[in-house]
Amino acid sequence: MSIDLTSNHFELFEQPVGFAVDTSALTARYHELQSLLHPDRFATASAAERRWSVQAVSVVNDAYQTLGDPLRRAIYLLELNGISVDKETDTAMDPMFLMQQMELREALEAAESASDPYAAIDKLRAEIRAGADEQRDTFMTAADNEDWDAARTAVRQWQFLDRIAASASQLEARLDDEA
């Protein structure tokens, strides 16, 4: 079996390195790799080969999830280009963007006590989605131009928006549980 698990995710999935991916080809290759590497196919193999199979499936699953998720794919592209996006140490952000994030957080808190919290959450989600789409587009343009600083900034802002979207989903789930 000649599958190079040390290759980058794009090579593993036979995709050109870039933000745009062919999702149907990605899924087809995923199923092909799963079929080739599934531990059941290695049931009678040596212990080392069985361990390799489990490791290989894990690598394939991670690569598929990374390439299948636009934000994770953007982060991975930055990493391939030597750009770190460390949420813990990379805290410098545009003050205007931080102000917008505070406003979104406040709107999320206010949504909980709104007369129609679900409508308030939906409205907030639309705003978050628009901001995330804008950051995705900014990332794509910056990456196409190999402006990695701008691409990194776009990803960092996209991550903030993604976390607020997750908080909105958590609030909605909590409201559902309380209903």
PDB file of C-alpha atoms in Angstrom:
ATOM      1  CA  MET A   1       0.000   0.000   0.000  1.00  0.00           C
ATOM      2  CA  SER A   2       1.633   3.259  -1.078  1.00  0.00           C
ATOM      3  CA  ILE A   3      -0.189   5.981   0.805  1.00  0.00           C
ATOM      4  CA  ASP A   4       2.142   8.639   2.142  1.00  0.00           C
ATOM      5  CA  LEU A   5       0.720   9.735   5.481  1.00  0.00           C
ATOM      6  CA  THR A   6       3.447  12.361   5.809  1.00  0.00           C
ATOM      7  CA  SER A   7       2.229  14.268   2.760  1.00  0.00           C
ATOM      8  CA  ASN A   8       0.136  17.358   3.305  1.00  0.00           C
ATOM      9  CA  HIS A   9      -3.639  17.011   3.432  1.00  0.00           C
ATOM     10  CA  PHE A  10      -4.090  18.350  -0.090  1.00  0.00           C
ATOM     11  CA  GLU A  11      -1.677  15.796  -1.544  1.00  0.00           C
ATOM     12  CA  LEU A  12      -3.277  12.992   0.461  1.00  0.00           C
ATOM     13  CA  PHE A  13      -6.652  13.907  -1.021  1.00  0.00           C
ATOM     14  CA  GLU A  14      -5.251  14.620  -4.497  1.00  0.00           C
ATOM     15  CA  GLN A  15      -6.371  18.253  -4.366  1.00  0.00           C
ATOM     16  CA  PRO A  16      -4.402  21.299  -5.503  1.00  0.00           C
ATOM     17  CA  VAL A  17      -3.051  23.314  -2.577  1.00  0.00           C
ATOM     18  CA  GLY A  18      -5.416  26.251  -2.188  1.00  0.00           C
ATOM     19  CA  PHE A  19      -8.545  27.417  -0.460  1.00  0.00           C
ATOM     20  CA  ALA A  20     -10.948  26.139  -3.123  1.00  0.00           C
ATOM     21  CA  VAL A  21     -11.563  22.393  -2.939  1.00  0.00           C
ATOM     22  CA  ASP A  22     -13.675  20.085  -5.052  1.00  0.00           C
ATOM     23  CA  THR A  23     -15.948  18.740  -2.306  1.00  0.00           C
ATOM     24  CA  SER A  24     -17.293  15.851  -4.375  1.00  0.00           C
ATOM     25  CA  ALA A  25     -13.743  14.722  -5.263  1.00  0.00           C
ATOM     26  CA  LEU A  26     -12.740  15.241  -1.624  1.00  0.00           C
ATOM     27  CA  THR A  27     -15.572  12.993  -0.435  1.00  0.00           C
ATOM     28  CA  ALA A  28     -14.886  10.371  -3.117  1.00  0.00           C
ATOM     29  CA  ARG A  29     -11.196  10.225  -2.149  1.00  0.00           C
ATOM     30  CA  TYR A  30     -12.151  10.027   1.533  1.00  0.00           C
ATOM     31  CA  HIS A  31     -14.316   6.968   0.875  1.00  0.00           C
ATOM     32  CA  GLU A  32     -11.565   5.430  -1.253  1.00  0.00           C
ATOM     33  CA  LEU A  33      -8.976   5.934   1.504  1.00  0.00           C
ATOM     34  CA  GLN A  34     -11.365   4.654   4.178  1.00  0.00           C
ATOM     35  CA  SER A  35     -11.954   1.514   2.127  1.00  0.00           C
ATOM     36  CA  LEU A  36      -8.235   0.931   1.600  1.00  0.00           C
ATOM     37  CA  LEU A  37      -7.191   1.642   5.174  1.00  0.00           C
ATOM     38  CA  HIS A  38     -10.080   0.417   7.299  1.00  0.00           C
ATOM     39  CA  PRO A  39      -8.841  -1.681  10.240  1.00  0.00           C
ATOM     40  CA  ASP A  40     -11.199  -4.534   9.271  1.00  0.00           C
ATOM     41  CA  ARG A  41      -9.059  -5.056   6.165  1.00  0.00           C
ATOM     42  CA  PHE A  42      -6.085  -5.589   8.480  1.00  0.00           C
ATOM     43  CA  ALA A  43      -7.756  -8.065  10.854  1.00  0.00           C
ATOM     44  CA  THR A  44      -5.372 -10.878   9.894  1.00  0.00           C
ATOM     45  CA  ALA A  45      -2.317  -8.636   9.479  1.00  0.00           C
ATOM     46  CA  SER A  46       0.510  -8.249  11.962  1.00  0.00           C
ATOM     47  CA  ALA A  47       0.029  -6.114  15.066  1.00  0.00           C
ATOM     48  CA  ALA A  48       2.261  -3.425  13.544  1.00  0.00           C
ATOM     49  CA  GLU A  49       0.160  -3.319  10.370  1.00  0.00           C
ATOM     50  CA  ARG A  50      -3.050  -3.119  12.404  1.00  0.00           C
ATOM     51  CA  ARG A  51      -1.629  -0.196  14.413  1.00  0.00           C
ATOM     52  CA  TRP A  52      -0.561   1.489  11.186  1.00  0.00           C
ATOM     53  CA  SER A  53      -4.091   1.076   9.822  1.00  0.00           C
ATOM     54  CA  VAL A  54      -5.627   2.707  12.890  1.00  0.00           C
ATOM     55  CA  GLN A  55      -3.104   5.550  12.674  1.00  0.00           C
ATOM     56  CA  ALA A  56      -3.711   5.943   8.940  1.00  0.00           C
ATOM     57  CA  VAL A  57      -7.484   6.143   9.372  1.00  0.00           C
ATOM     58  CA  SER A  58      -6.973   8.769  12.069  1.00  0.00           C
ATOM     59  CA  VAL A  59      -4.757  10.856   9.768  1.00  0.00           C
ATOM     60  CA  VAL A  60      -7.272  10.531   6.920  1.00  0.00           C
ATOM     61  CA  ASN A  61     -10.185  11.517   9.168  1.00  0.00           C
ATOM     62  CA  ASP A  62      -8.327  14.579  10.464  1.00  0.00           C
ATOM     63  CA  ALA A  63      -7.277  15.620   6.961  1.00  0.00           C
ATOM     64  CA  TYR A  64     -10.835  15.194   5.658  1.00  0.00           C
ATOM     65  CA  GLN A  65     -12.315  17.243   8.495  1.00  0.00           C
ATOM     66  CA  THR A  66      -9.675  19.939   8.000  1.00  0.00           C
ATOM     67  CA  LEU A  67     -10.184  20.240   4.257  1.00  0.00           C
ATOM     68  CA  GLY A  68     -13.959  19.971   4.592  1.00  0.00           C
ATOM     69  CA  ASP A  69     -14.261  22.900   7.011  1.00  0.00           C
ATOM     70  CA  PRO A  70     -13.467  26.292   5.437  1.00  0.00           C
ATOM     71  CA  LEU A  71     -12.053  27.865   8.607  1.00  0.00           C
ATOM     72  CA  ARG A  72      -9.896  24.846   9.463  1.00  0.00           C
ATOM     73  CA  ARG A  73      -8.755  24.712   5.825  1.00  0.00           C
ATOM     74  CA  ALA A  74      -7.749  28.401   5.962  1.00  0.00           C
ATOM     75  CA  ILE A  75      -5.784  27.829   9.177  1.00  0.00           C
ATOM     76  CA  TYR A  76      -4.095  24.799   7.609  1.00  0.00           C
ATOM     77  CA  LEU A  77      -3.120  26.830   4.535  1.00  0.00           C
ATOM     78  CA  LEU A  78      -1.552  29.438   6.789  1.00  0.00           C
ATOM     79  CA  GLU A  79       0.362  26.704   8.636  1.00  0.00           C
ATOM     80  CA  LEU A  80       1.608  25.275   5.330  1.00  0.00           C
ATOM     81  CA  ASN A  81       2.987  28.732   4.598  1.00  0.00           C
ATOM     82  CA  GLY A  82       4.721  28.970   7.968  1.00  0.00           C
ATOM     83  CA  ILE A  83       2.144  31.275   9.567  1.00  0.00           C
ATOM     84  CA  SER A  84       1.006  30.414  13.083  1.00  0.00           C
ATOM     85  CA  VAL A  85      -2.497  31.245  14.259  1.00  0.00           C
ATOM     86  CA  ASP A  86      -2.107  30.696  17.983  1.00  0.00           C
ATOM     87  CA  LYS A  87      -5.236  31.906  19.776  1.00  0.00           C
ATOM     88  CA  GLU A  88      -3.419  32.044  23.106  1.00  0.00           C
ATOM     89  CA  THR A  89      -0.462  34.223  22.130  1.00  0.00           C
ATOM     90  CA  ASP A  90      -1.781  36.044  19.062  1.00  0.00           C
ATOM     91  CA  THR A  91      -3.954  38.602  20.806  1.00  0.00           C
ATOM     92  CA  ALA A  92      -3.283  41.785  18.811  1.00  0.00           C
ATOM     93  CA  MET A  93      -6.514  42.757  17.057  1.00  0.00           C
ATOM     94  CA  ASP A  94      -7.894  45.791  15.275  1.00  0.00           C
ATOM     95  CA  PRO A  95      -9.651  47.975  17.887  1.00  0.00           C
ATOM     96  CA  MET A  96     -12.652  48.540  15.590  1.00  0.00           C
ATOM     97  CA  PHE A  97     -13.061  44.803  15.162  1.00  0.00           C
ATOM     98  CA  LEU A  98     -12.782  44.230  18.914  1.00  0.00           C
ATOM     99  CA  MET A  99     -15.478  46.851  19.480  1.00  0.00           C
ATOM    100  CA  GLN A 100     -17.718  45.042  16.995  1.00  0.00           C
ATOM    101  CA  GLN A 101     -17.103  41.774  18.864  1.00  0.00           C
ATOM    102  CA  MET A 102     -18.064  43.376  22.168  1.00  0.00           C
ATOM    103  CA  GLU A 103     -21.268  44.657  20.559  1.00  0.00           C
ATOM    104  CA  LEU A 104     -22.058  41.184  19.223  1.00  0.00           C
ATOM    105  CA  ARG A 105     -21.439  39.650  22.666  1.00  0.00           C
ATOM    106  CA  GLU A 106     -23.714  42.255  24.257  1.00  0.00           C
ATOM    107  CA  ALA A 107     -26.392  41.547  21.637  1.00  0.00           C
ATOM    108  CA  LEU A 108     -26.099  37.845  22.423  1.00  0.00           C
ATOM    109  CA  GLU A 109     -26.566  38.515  26.136  1.00  0.00           C
ATOM    110  CA  ALA A 110     -29.564  40.743  25.375  1.00  0.00           C
ATOM    111  CA  ALA A 111     -31.077  38.058  23.126  1.00  0.00           C
ATOM    112  CA  GLU A 112     -31.567  35.766  26.102  1.00  0.00           C
ATOM    113  CA  SER A 113     -34.001  38.169  27.761  1.00  0.00           C
ATOM    114  CA  ALA A 114     -35.630  39.462  24.548  1.00  0.00           C
ATOM    115  CA  SER A 115     -39.375  39.023  24.099  1.00  0.00           C
ATOM    116  CA  ASP A 116     -38.569  36.588  21.250  1.00  0.00           C
ATOM    117  CA  PRO A 117     -35.081  35.257  22.002  1.00  0.00           C
ATOM    118  CA  TYR A 118     -35.091  32.920  18.991  1.00  0.00           C
ATOM    119  CA  ALA A 119     -35.731  35.813  16.581  1.00  0.00           C
ATOM    120  CA  ALA A 120     -32.991  37.832  18.279  1.00  0.00           C
ATOM    121  CA  ILE A 121     -30.574  34.909  17.948  1.00  0.00           C
ATOM    122  CA  ASP A 122     -31.511  34.424  14.282  1.00  0.00           C
ATOM    123  CA  LYS A 123     -30.902  38.123  13.586  1.00  0.00           C
ATOM    124  CA  LEU A 124     -27.560  37.941  15.359  1.00  0.00           C
ATOM    125  CA  ARG A 125     -26.605  34.791  13.453  1.00  0.00           C
ATOM    126  CA  ALA A 126     -27.284  36.556  10.155  1.00  0.00           C
ATOM    127  CA  GLU A 127     -24.945  39.373  11.193  1.00  0.00           C
ATOM    128  CA  ILE A 128     -22.285  36.902  12.325  1.00  0.00           C
ATOM    129  CA  ARG A 129     -22.625  34.890   9.103  1.00  0.00           C
ATOM    130  CA  ALA A 130     -22.208  38.070   7.017  1.00  0.00           C
ATOM    131  CA  GLY A 131     -19.074  38.985   8.969  1.00  0.00           C
ATOM    132  CA  ALA A 132     -17.664  35.471   8.639  1.00  0.00           C
ATOM    133  CA  ASP A 133     -18.372  35.479   4.894  1.00  0.00           C
ATOM    134  CA  GLU A 134     -16.559  38.807   4.611  1.00  0.00           C
ATOM    135  CA  GLN A 135     -13.536  37.433   6.485  1.00  0.00           C
ATOM    136  CA  ARG A 136     -13.546  34.290   4.317  1.00  0.00           C
ATOM    137  CA  ASP A 137     -13.544  36.446   1.173  1.00  0.00           C
ATOM    138  CA  THR A 138     -10.783  38.645   2.600  1.00  0.00           C
ATOM    139  CA  PHE A 139      -8.759  35.529   3.403  1.00  0.00           C
ATOM    140  CA  MET A 140      -9.241  34.124  -0.108  1.00  0.00           C
ATOM    141  CA  THR A 141      -8.102  37.365  -1.749  1.00  0.00           C
ATOM    142  CA  ALA A 142      -5.124  37.723   0.585  1.00  0.00           C
ATOM    143  CA  ALA A 143      -4.091  34.079   0.129  1.00  0.00           C
ATOM    144  CA  ASP A 144      -4.393  34.359  -3.663  1.00  0.00           C
ATOM    145  CA  ASN A 145      -2.061  37.372  -3.473  1.00  0.00           C
ATOM    146  CA  GLU A 146       0.204  35.592  -0.965  1.00  0.00           C
ATOM    147  CA  ASP A 147      -0.377  38.423   1.503  1.00  0.00           C
ATOM    148  CA  TRP A 148      -0.027  36.132   4.510  1.00  0.00           C
ATOM    149  CA  ASP A 149      -0.263  38.890   7.124  1.00  0.00           C
ATOM    150  CA  ALA A 150      -3.650  39.980   5.771  1.00  0.00           C
ATOM    151  CA  ALA A 151      -4.708  36.335   5.447  1.00  0.00           C
ATOM    152  CA  ARG A 152      -3.734  35.693   9.080  1.00  0.00           C
ATOM    153  CA  THR A 153      -5.659  38.752  10.259  1.00  0.00           C
ATOM    154  CA  ALA A 154      -8.736  37.613   8.344  1.00  0.00           C
ATOM    155  CA  VAL A 155      -8.523  34.135   9.879  1.00  0.00           C
ATOM    156  CA  ARG A 156      -8.126  35.528  13.390  1.00  0.00           C
ATOM    157  CA  GLN A 157     -11.228  37.676  12.929  1.00  0.00           C
ATOM    158  CA  TRP A 158     -13.075  34.741  11.371  1.00  0.00           C
ATOM    159  CA  GLN A 159     -12.193  32.660  14.444  1.00  0.00           C
ATOM    160  CA  PHE A 160     -13.699  35.295  16.739  1.00  0.00           C
ATOM    161  CA  LEU A 161     -16.905  35.258  14.715  1.00  0.00           C
ATOM    162  CA  ASP A 162     -16.942  31.465  14.728  1.00  0.00           C
ATOM    163  CA  ARG A 163     -16.742  31.441  18.532  1.00  0.00           C
ATOM    164  CA  ILE A 164     -19.612  33.919  18.812  1.00  0.00           C
ATOM    165  CA  ALA A 165     -21.666  31.755  16.436  1.00  0.00           C
ATOM    166  CA  ALA A 166     -20.950  28.760  18.686  1.00  0.00           C
ATOM    167  CA  SER A 167     -22.071  30.798  21.712  1.00  0.00           C
ATOM    168  CA  ALA A 168     -25.305  31.665  19.903  1.00  0.00           C
ATOM    169  CA  SER A 169     -25.917  27.963  19.235  1.00  0.00           C
ATOM    170  CA  GLN A 170     -25.222  27.136  22.879  1.00  0.00           C
ATOM    171  CA  LEU A 171     -27.675  29.802  24.013  1.00  0.00           C
ATOM    172  CA  GLU A 172     -30.323  28.452  21.668  1.00  0.00           C
ATOM    173  CA  ALA A 173     -29.760  24.906  22.956  1.00  0.00           C
ATOM    174  CA  ARG A 174     -30.025  26.134  26.538  1.00  0.00           C
ATOM    175  CA  LEU A 175     -33.293  27.918  25.714  1.00  0.00           C
ATOM    176  CA  ASP A 176     -34.584  24.708  24.112  1.00  0.00           C
ATOM    177  CA  ASP A 177     -33.679  22.746  27.241  1.00  0.00           C
ATOM    178  CA  GLU A 178     -35.476  25.252  29.459  1.00  0.00           C
ATOM    179  CA  ALA A 179     -38.623  25.253  27.316  1.00  0.00           C
TER     180      ALA A 179
END
